[in-house]
GROMACS .gro file of N, CA, C and O in nm:
model
  384
    1UNK      N    1   2.271   4.543   6.280
    1UNK     CA    2   2.379   4.513   6.189
    1UNK      C    3   2.328   4.532   6.046
    1UNK      O    4   2.215   4.498   6.015
    2UNK      N    5   2.410   4.583   5.958
    2UNK     CA    6   2.371   4.606   5.820
    2UNK      C    7   2.442   4.508   5.728
    2UNK      O    8   2.548   4.457   5.760
    3UNK      N    9   2.381   4.484   5.616
    3UNK     CA   10   2.436   4.391   5.518
    3UNK      C   11   2.524   4.468   5.421
    3UNK      O   12   2.484   4.569   5.364
    4UNK      N   13   2.643   4.418   5.400
    4UNK     CA   14   2.736   4.481   5.306
    4UNK      C   15   2.727   4.414   5.170
    4UNK      O   16   2.715   4.293   5.160
    5UNK      N   17   2.734   4.496   5.068
    5UNK     CA   18   2.735   4.444   4.932
    5UNK      C   19   2.881   4.430   4.889
    5UNK      O   20   2.943   4.527   4.848
    6UNK      N   21   2.935   4.311   4.903
    6UNK     CA   22   3.075   4.285   4.875
    6UNK      C   23   3.088   4.230   4.734
    6UNK      O   24   3.022   4.134   4.697
    7UNK      N   25   3.176   4.292   4.656
    7UNK     CA   26   3.200   4.248   4.518
    7UNK      C   27   3.348   4.214   4.500
    7UNK      O   28   3.435   4.274   4.564
    8UNK      N   29   3.373   4.123   4.410
    8UNK     CA   30   3.508   4.085   4.376
    8UNK      C   31   3.570   4.198   4.294
    8UNK      O   32   3.505   4.257   4.208
    9UNK      N   33   3.698   4.227   4.317
    9UNK     CA   34   3.766   4.336   4.246
    9UNK      C   35   3.769   4.310   4.096
    9UNK      O   36   3.755   4.402   4.015
   10UNK      N   37   3.784   4.183   4.057
   10UNK     CA   38   3.785   4.147   3.914
   10UNK      C   39   3.653   4.185   3.848
   10UNK      O   40   3.651   4.242   3.739
   11UNK      N   41   3.542   4.154   3.916
   11UNK     CA   42   3.410   4.186   3.862
   11UNK      C   43   3.390   4.336   3.850
   11UNK      O   44   3.331   4.385   3.753
   12UNK      N   45   3.441   4.411   3.947
   12UNK     CA   46   3.429   4.557   3.943
   12UNK      C   47   3.509   4.617   3.827
   12UNK      O   48   3.462   4.708   3.758
   13UNK      N   49   3.629   4.564   3.805
   13UNK     CA   50   3.712   4.615   3.695
   13UNK      C   51   3.648   4.582   3.561
   13UNK      O   52   3.642   4.668   3.472
   14UNK      N   53   3.600   4.459   3.544
   14UNK     CA   54   3.535   4.420   3.417
   14UNK      C   55   3.409   4.503   3.393
   14UNK      O   56   3.382   4.544   3.279
   15UNK      N   57   3.333   4.529   3.497
   15UNK     CA   58   3.213   4.611   3.483
   15UNK      C   59   3.250   4.753   3.439
   15UNK      O   60   3.185   4.811   3.352
   16UNK      N   61   3.355   4.807   3.496
   16UNK     CA   62   3.402   4.940   3.460
   16UNK      C   63   3.454   4.943   3.315
   16UNK      O   64   3.426   5.038   3.240
   17UNK      N   65   3.528   4.841   3.275
   17UNK     CA   66   3.578   4.835   3.137
   17UNK      C   67   3.463   4.827   3.037
   17UNK      O   68   3.466   4.891   2.932
   18UNK      N   69   3.362   4.745   3.069
   18UNK     CA   70   3.245   4.736   2.980
   18UNK      C   71   3.173   4.869   2.970
   18UNK      O   72   3.130   4.909   2.861
   19UNK      N   73   3.157   4.936   3.081
   19UNK     CA   74   3.086   5.064   3.083
   19UNK      C   75   3.158   5.168   2.998
   19UNK      O   76   3.094   5.253   2.935
   20UNK      N   77   3.290   5.161   2.992
   20UNK     CA   78   3.367   5.257   2.915
   20UNK      C   79   3.395   5.209   2.773
   20UNK      O   80   3.460   5.280   2.696
   21UNK      N   81   3.349   5.089   2.738
   21UNK     CA   82   3.370   5.038   2.602
   21UNK      C   83   3.511   4.992   2.577
   21UNK      O   84   3.558   4.993   2.463
   22UNK      N   85   3.583   4.950   2.681
   22UNK     CA   86   3.723   4.912   2.665
   22UNK      C   87   3.748   4.762   2.675
   22UNK      O   88   3.860   4.717   2.656
   23UNK      N   89   3.645   4.684   2.702
   23UNK     CA   90   3.665   4.540   2.720
   23UNK      C   91   3.707   4.473   2.589
   23UNK      O   92   3.803   4.396   2.586
   24UNK      N   93   3.638   4.502   2.480
   24UNK     CA   94   3.669   4.439   2.351
   24UNK      C   95   3.809   4.475   2.301
   24UNK      O   96   3.885   4.385   2.263
   25UNK      N   97   3.849   4.602   2.301
   25UNK     CA   98   3.986   4.632   2.257
   25UNK      C   99   4.093   4.565   2.344
   25UNK      O  100   4.196   4.522   2.294
   26UNK      N  101   4.066   4.554   2.473
   26UNK     CA  102   4.161   4.488   2.563
   26UNK      C  103   4.173   4.339   2.528
   26UNK      O  104   4.283   4.285   2.521
   27UNK      N  105   4.060   4.273   2.504
   27UNK     CA  106   4.063   4.131   2.466
   27UNK      C  107   4.131   4.111   2.332
   27UNK      O  108   4.205   4.014   2.311
   28UNK      N  109   4.109   4.202   2.238
   28UNK     CA  110   4.174   4.192   2.107
   28UNK      C  111   4.325   4.206   2.121
   28UNK      O  112   4.401   4.133   2.058
   29UNK      N  113   4.370   4.297   2.205
   29UNK     CA  114   4.513   4.317   2.229
   29UNK      C  115   4.574   4.192   2.292
   29UNK      O  116   4.682   4.148   2.254
   30UNK      N  117   4.502   4.133   2.388
   30UNK     CA  118   4.552   4.011   2.452
   30UNK      C  119   4.561   3.897   2.351
   30UNK      O  120   4.656   3.818   2.354
   31UNK      N  121   4.466   3.888   2.260
   31UNK     CA  122   4.467   3.782   2.159
   31UNK      C  123   4.585   3.800   2.064
   31UNK      O  124   4.658   3.705   2.035
   32UNK      N  125   4.607   3.921   2.017
   32UNK     CA  126   4.720   3.947   1.927
   32UNK      C  127   4.852   3.920   1.997
   32UNK      O  128   4.944   3.863   1.938
   33UNK      N  129   4.862   3.958   2.124
   33UNK     CA  130   4.985   3.933   2.199
   33UNK      C  131   5.010   3.785   2.222
   33UNK      O  132   5.124   3.743   2.240
   34UNK      N  133   4.905   3.704   2.220
   34UNK     CA  134   4.921   3.560   2.244
   34UNK      C  135   4.949   3.482   2.116
   34UNK      O  136   4.965   3.360   2.122
   35UNK      N  137   4.955   3.548   2.001
   35UNK     CA  138   4.975   3.480   1.874
   35UNK      C  139   5.102   3.395   1.874
   35UNK      O  140   5.100   3.277   1.837
   36UNK      N  141   5.214   3.450   1.917
   36UNK     CA  142   5.341   3.377   1.915
   36UNK      C  143   5.336   3.254   2.005
   36UNK      O  144   5.389   3.148   1.971
   37UNK      N  145   5.270   3.265   2.118
   37UNK     CA  146   5.261   3.153   2.211
   37UNK      C  147   5.171   3.042   2.157
   37UNK      O  148   5.204   2.924   2.167
   38UNK      N  149   5.057   3.079   2.099
   38UNK     CA  150   4.961   2.980   2.051
   38UNK      C  151   5.006   2.920   1.917
   38UNK      O  152   5.002   2.799   1.898
   39UNK      N  153   5.049   3.003   1.824
   39UNK     CA  154   5.088   2.954   1.691
   39UNK      C  155   5.226   2.889   1.692
   39UNK      O  156   5.255   2.804   1.608
   40UNK      N  157   5.311   2.929   1.784
   40UNK     CA  158   5.445   2.873   1.793
   40UNK      C  159   5.550   2.971   1.745
   40UNK      O  160   5.522   3.061   1.665
   41UNK      N  161   5.673   2.955   1.791
   41UNK     CA  162   5.779   3.050   1.757
   41UNK      C  163   5.818   3.048   1.609
   41UNK      O  164   5.853   3.152   1.553
   42UNK      N  165   5.810   2.932   1.544
   42UNK     CA  166   5.846   2.925   1.402
   42UNK      C  167   5.747   3.006   1.318
   42UNK      O  168   5.787   3.083   1.230
   43UNK      N  169   5.618   2.992   1.347
   43UNK     CA  170   5.516   3.068   1.275
   43UNK      C  171   5.530   3.217   1.306
   43UNK      O  172   5.517   3.302   1.218
   44UNK      N  173   5.560   3.249   1.431
   44UNK     CA  174   5.576   3.389   1.471
   44UNK      C  175   5.692   3.455   1.397
   44UNK      O  176   5.685   3.574   1.365
   45UNK      N  177   5.797   3.379   1.367
   45UNK     CA  178   5.910   3.435   1.292
   45UNK      C  179   5.872   3.475   1.150
   45UNK      O  180   5.931   3.567   1.094
   46UNK      N  181   5.775   3.407   1.092
   46UNK     CA  182   5.730   3.438   0.957
   46UNK      C  183   5.607   3.529   0.953
   46UNK      O  184   5.554   3.557   0.847
   47UNK      N  185   5.563   3.575   1.070
   47UNK     CA  186   5.448   3.664   1.078
   47UNK      C  187   5.497   3.808   1.070
   47UNK      O  188   5.582   3.851   1.146
   48UNK      N  189   5.440   3.881   0.973
   48UNK     CA  190   5.482   4.019   0.950
   48UNK      C  191   5.384   4.120   1.010
   48UNK      O  192   5.422   4.232   1.039
   49UNK      N  193   5.260   4.082   1.028
   49UNK     CA  194   5.162   4.174   1.084
   49UNK      C  195   5.033   4.105   1.121
   49UNK      O  196   4.995   4.006   1.060
   50UNK      N  197   4.967   4.158   1.224
   50UNK     CA  198   4.839   4.104   1.273
   50UNK      C  199   4.746   4.220   1.302
   50UNK      O  200   4.788   4.321   1.357
   51UNK      N  201   4.619   4.205   1.266
   51UNK     CA  202   4.517   4.299   1.312
   51UNK      C  203   4.381   4.231   1.308
   51UNK      O  204   4.361   4.131   1.238
   52UNK      N  205   4.287   4.284   1.386
   52UNK     CA  206   4.153   4.228   1.395
   52UNK      C  207   4.053   4.330   1.344
   52UNK      O  208   4.059   4.448   1.380
   53UNK      N  209   3.963   4.284   1.258
   53UNK     CA  210   3.856   4.368   1.207
   53UNK      C  211   3.732   4.281   1.191
   53UNK      O  212   3.738   4.176   1.126
   54UNK      N  213   3.621   4.324   1.250
   54UNK     CA  214   3.493   4.252   1.241
   54UNK      C  215   3.506   4.104   1.279
   54UNK      O  216   3.461   4.016   1.207
   55UNK      N  217   3.567   4.078   1.392
   55UNK     CA  218   3.588   3.943   1.446
   55UNK      C  219   3.669   3.853   1.353
   55UNK      O  220   3.658   3.730   1.360
   56UNK      N  221   3.749   3.911   1.267
   56UNK     CA  222   3.837   3.834   1.179
   56UNK      C  223   3.981   3.876   1.207
   56UNK      O  224   4.013   3.995   1.205
   57UNK      N  225   4.065   3.778   1.234
   57UNK     CA  226   4.207   3.804   1.255
   57UNK      C  227   4.277   3.795   1.121
   57UNK      O  228   4.271   3.691   1.054
   58UNK      N  229   4.340   3.902   1.079
   58UNK     CA  230   4.416   3.906   0.954
   58UNK      C  231   4.564   3.887   0.988
   58UNK      O  232   4.618   3.961   1.069
   59UNK      N  233   4.625   3.787   0.928
   59UNK     CA  234   4.764   3.752   0.955
   59UNK      C  235   4.842   3.760   0.825
   59UNK      O  236   4.808   3.695   0.727
   60UNK      N  237   4.948   3.842   0.823
   60UNK     CA  238   5.034   3.850   0.706
   60UNK      C  239   5.155   3.762   0.729
   60UNK      O  240   5.234   3.785   0.821
   61UNK      N  241   5.166   3.656   0.649
   61UNK     CA  242   5.278   3.563   0.658
   61UNK      C  243   5.371   3.585   0.539
   61UNK      O  244   5.326   3.606   0.427
   62UNK      N  245   5.501   3.578   0.564
   62UNK     CA  246   5.599   3.603   0.459
   62UNK      C  247   5.634   3.478   0.378
   62UNK      O  248   5.703   3.488   0.277
   63UNK      N  249   5.584   3.362   0.421
   63UNK     CA  250   5.614   3.237   0.352
   63UNK      C  251   5.486   3.179   0.290
   63UNK      O  252   5.393   3.142   0.361
   64UNK      N  253   5.481   3.168   0.156
   64UNK     CA  254   5.363   3.110   0.092
   64UNK      C  255   5.339   2.964   0.132
   64UNK      O  256   5.224   2.922   0.146
   65UNK      N  257   5.444   2.888   0.153
   65UNK     CA  258   5.428   2.748   0.193
   65UNK      C  259   5.365   2.739   0.333
   65UNK      O  260   5.274   2.659   0.356
   66UNK      N  261   5.411   2.822   0.423
   66UNK     CA  262   5.355   2.825   0.557
   66UNK      C  263   5.210   2.873   0.554
   66UNK      O  264   5.125   2.821   0.627
   67UNK      N  265   5.182   2.969   0.469
   67UNK     CA  266   5.046   3.021   0.455
   67UNK      C  267   4.949   2.909   0.416
   67UNK      O  268   4.842   2.895   0.474
   68UNK      N  269   4.988   2.824   0.321
   68UNK     CA  270   4.900   2.715   0.280
   68UNK      C  271   4.884   2.611   0.390
   68UNK      O  272   4.776   2.554   0.407
   69UNK      N  273   4.989   2.586   0.468
   69UNK     CA  274   4.979   2.493   0.580
   69UNK      C  275   4.887   2.548   0.689
   69UNK      O  276   4.808   2.475   0.748
   70UNK      N  277   4.896   2.678   0.716
   70UNK     CA  278   4.816   2.740   0.820
   70UNK      C  279   4.668   2.745   0.782
   70UNK      O  280   4.582   2.744   0.869
   71UNK      N  281   4.640   2.748   0.653
   71UNK     CA  282   4.499   2.747   0.609
   71UNK      C  283   4.429   2.618   0.653
   71UNK      O  284   4.310   2.620   0.681
   72UNK      N  285   4.505   2.510   0.662
   72UNK     CA  286   4.446   2.382   0.699
   72UNK      C  287   4.414   2.372   0.849
   72UNK      O  288   4.328   2.294   0.888
   73UNK      N  289   4.480   2.450   0.931
   73UNK     CA  290   4.460   2.441   1.076
   73UNK      C  291   4.398   2.568   1.134
   73UNK      O  292   4.400   2.588   1.255
   74UNK      N  293   4.341   2.653   1.050
   74UNK     CA  294   4.293   2.782   1.100
   74UNK      C  295   4.175   2.770   1.195
   74UNK      O  296   4.164   2.847   1.289
   75UNK      N  297   4.086   2.671   1.177
   75UNK     CA  298   3.973   2.657   1.270
   75UNK      C  299   4.024   2.617   1.410
   75UNK      O  300   3.971   2.662   1.511
   76UNK      N  301   4.127   2.534   1.414
   76UNK     CA  302   4.186   2.496   1.542
   76UNK      C  303   4.255   2.616   1.607
   76UNK      O  304   4.248   2.635   1.728
   77UNK      N  305   4.321   2.698   1.525
   77UNK     CA  306   4.385   2.819   1.578
   77UNK      C  307   4.282   2.917   1.635
   77UNK      O  308   4.307   2.978   1.740
   78UNK      N  309   4.169   2.931   1.570
   78UNK     CA  310   4.062   3.018   1.621
   78UNK      C  311   4.020   2.970   1.759
   78UNK      O  312   4.009   3.049   1.854
   79UNK      N  313   3.999   2.841   1.771
   79UNK     CA  314   3.956   2.783   1.898
   79UNK      C  315   4.061   2.804   2.007
   79UNK      O  316   4.030   2.847   2.118
   80UNK      N  317   4.188   2.778   1.974
   80UNK     CA  318   4.296   2.792   2.072
   80UNK      C  319   4.316   2.937   2.115
   80UNK      O  320   4.339   2.966   2.232
   81UNK      N  321   4.312   3.029   2.019
   81UNK     CA  322   4.330   3.171   2.052
   81UNK      C  323   4.218   3.222   2.141
   81UNK      O  324   4.243   3.292   2.240
   82UNK      N  325   4.095   3.189   2.108
   82UNK     CA  326   3.981   3.231   2.190
   82UNK      C  327   3.990   3.169   2.330
   82UNK      O  328   3.960   3.235   2.429
   83UNK      N  329   4.031   3.043   2.337
   83UNK     CA  330   4.044   2.977   2.468
   83UNK      C  331   4.154   3.042   2.550
   83UNK      O  332   4.141   3.057   2.671
   84UNK      N  333   4.262   3.083   2.485
   84UNK     CA  334   4.373   3.147   2.556
   84UNK      C  335   4.330   3.280   2.617
   84UNK      O  336   4.372   3.314   2.726
   85UNK      N  337   4.246   3.352   2.546
   85UNK     CA  338   4.198   3.482   2.595
   85UNK      C  339   4.083   3.462   2.694
   85UNK      O  340   4.062   3.543   2.784
   86UNK      N  341   4.006   3.355   2.677
   86UNK     CA  342   3.895   3.328   2.766
   86UNK      C  343   3.764   3.390   2.722
   86UNK      O  344   3.672   3.406   2.800
   87UNK      N  345   3.756   3.427   2.595
   87UNK     CA  346   3.635   3.490   2.541
   87UNK      C  347   3.632   3.470   2.390
   87UNK      O  348   3.735   3.448   2.327
   88UNK      N  349   3.513   3.480   2.333
   88UNK     CA  350   3.496   3.467   2.188
   88UNK      C  351   3.531   3.602   2.124
   88UNK      O  352   3.445   3.689   2.109
   89UNK      N  353   3.657   3.619   2.085
   89UNK     CA  354   3.704   3.745   2.028
   89UNK      C  355   3.701   3.741   1.876
   89UNK      O  356   3.660   3.836   1.811
   90UNK      N  357   3.746   3.628   1.819
   90UNK     CA  358   3.748   3.615   1.673
   90UNK      C  359   3.665   3.496   1.630
   90UNK      O  360   3.644   3.401   1.706
   91UNK      N  361   3.615   3.502   1.507
   91UNK     CA  362   3.538   3.392   1.451
   91UNK      C  363   3.609   3.330   1.331
   91UNK      O  364   3.574   3.221   1.287
   92UNK      N  365   3.710   3.401   1.279
   92UNK     CA  366   3.776   3.356   1.155
   92UNK      C  367   3.918   3.411   1.152
   92UNK      O  368   3.947   3.514   1.211
   93UNK      N  369   4.004   3.341   1.078
   93UNK     CA  370   4.140   3.389   1.050
   93UNK      C  371   4.159   3.391   0.900
   93UNK      O  372   4.122   3.296   0.832
   94UNK      N  373   4.216   3.499   0.852
   94UNK     CA  374   4.252   3.508   0.709
   94UNK      C  375   4.402   3.533   0.698
   94UNK      O  376   4.456   3.620   0.764
   95UNK      N  377   4.464   3.454   0.613
   95UNK     CA  378   4.609   3.466   0.591
   95UNK      C  379   4.633   3.534   0.457
   95UNK      O  380   4.572   3.500   0.358
   96UNK      N  381   4.724   3.628   0.456
   96UNK     CA  382   4.762   3.694   0.331
   96UNK      C  383   4.910   3.723   0.331
   96UNK      O  384   4.979   3.705   0.425
   0.00000   0.00000   0.00000
C-alpha cells in the first residue's frame, strides 16, 4: 500500500495564488469590497473613492464633518477591516 499526499483544496488554491503573485491583490480587493459592511451604510454613502497603496487605505469622503469623526476611529477601522479579510492587508487609513 502506498501513502497518498492529500492536501486541502483551499491550501492548494492559496499556494497557487501566492506562486502567481495574486494573493495580495485579491486580499486588497476583498478589503475594499468590505468597506461598506465594516464602516456602515451611512459612511459608505459619503465615500467617493477607495484605493490601497503601500499598506495604506486612502478614503475620499465628501463630508468634512464625517472625515473628522472618522479620524478618531481609524485605528479601530484598520483592525476591523483586517479582521474581516483575515489577513494584515493595511496598516493605516488616510481620509481626504
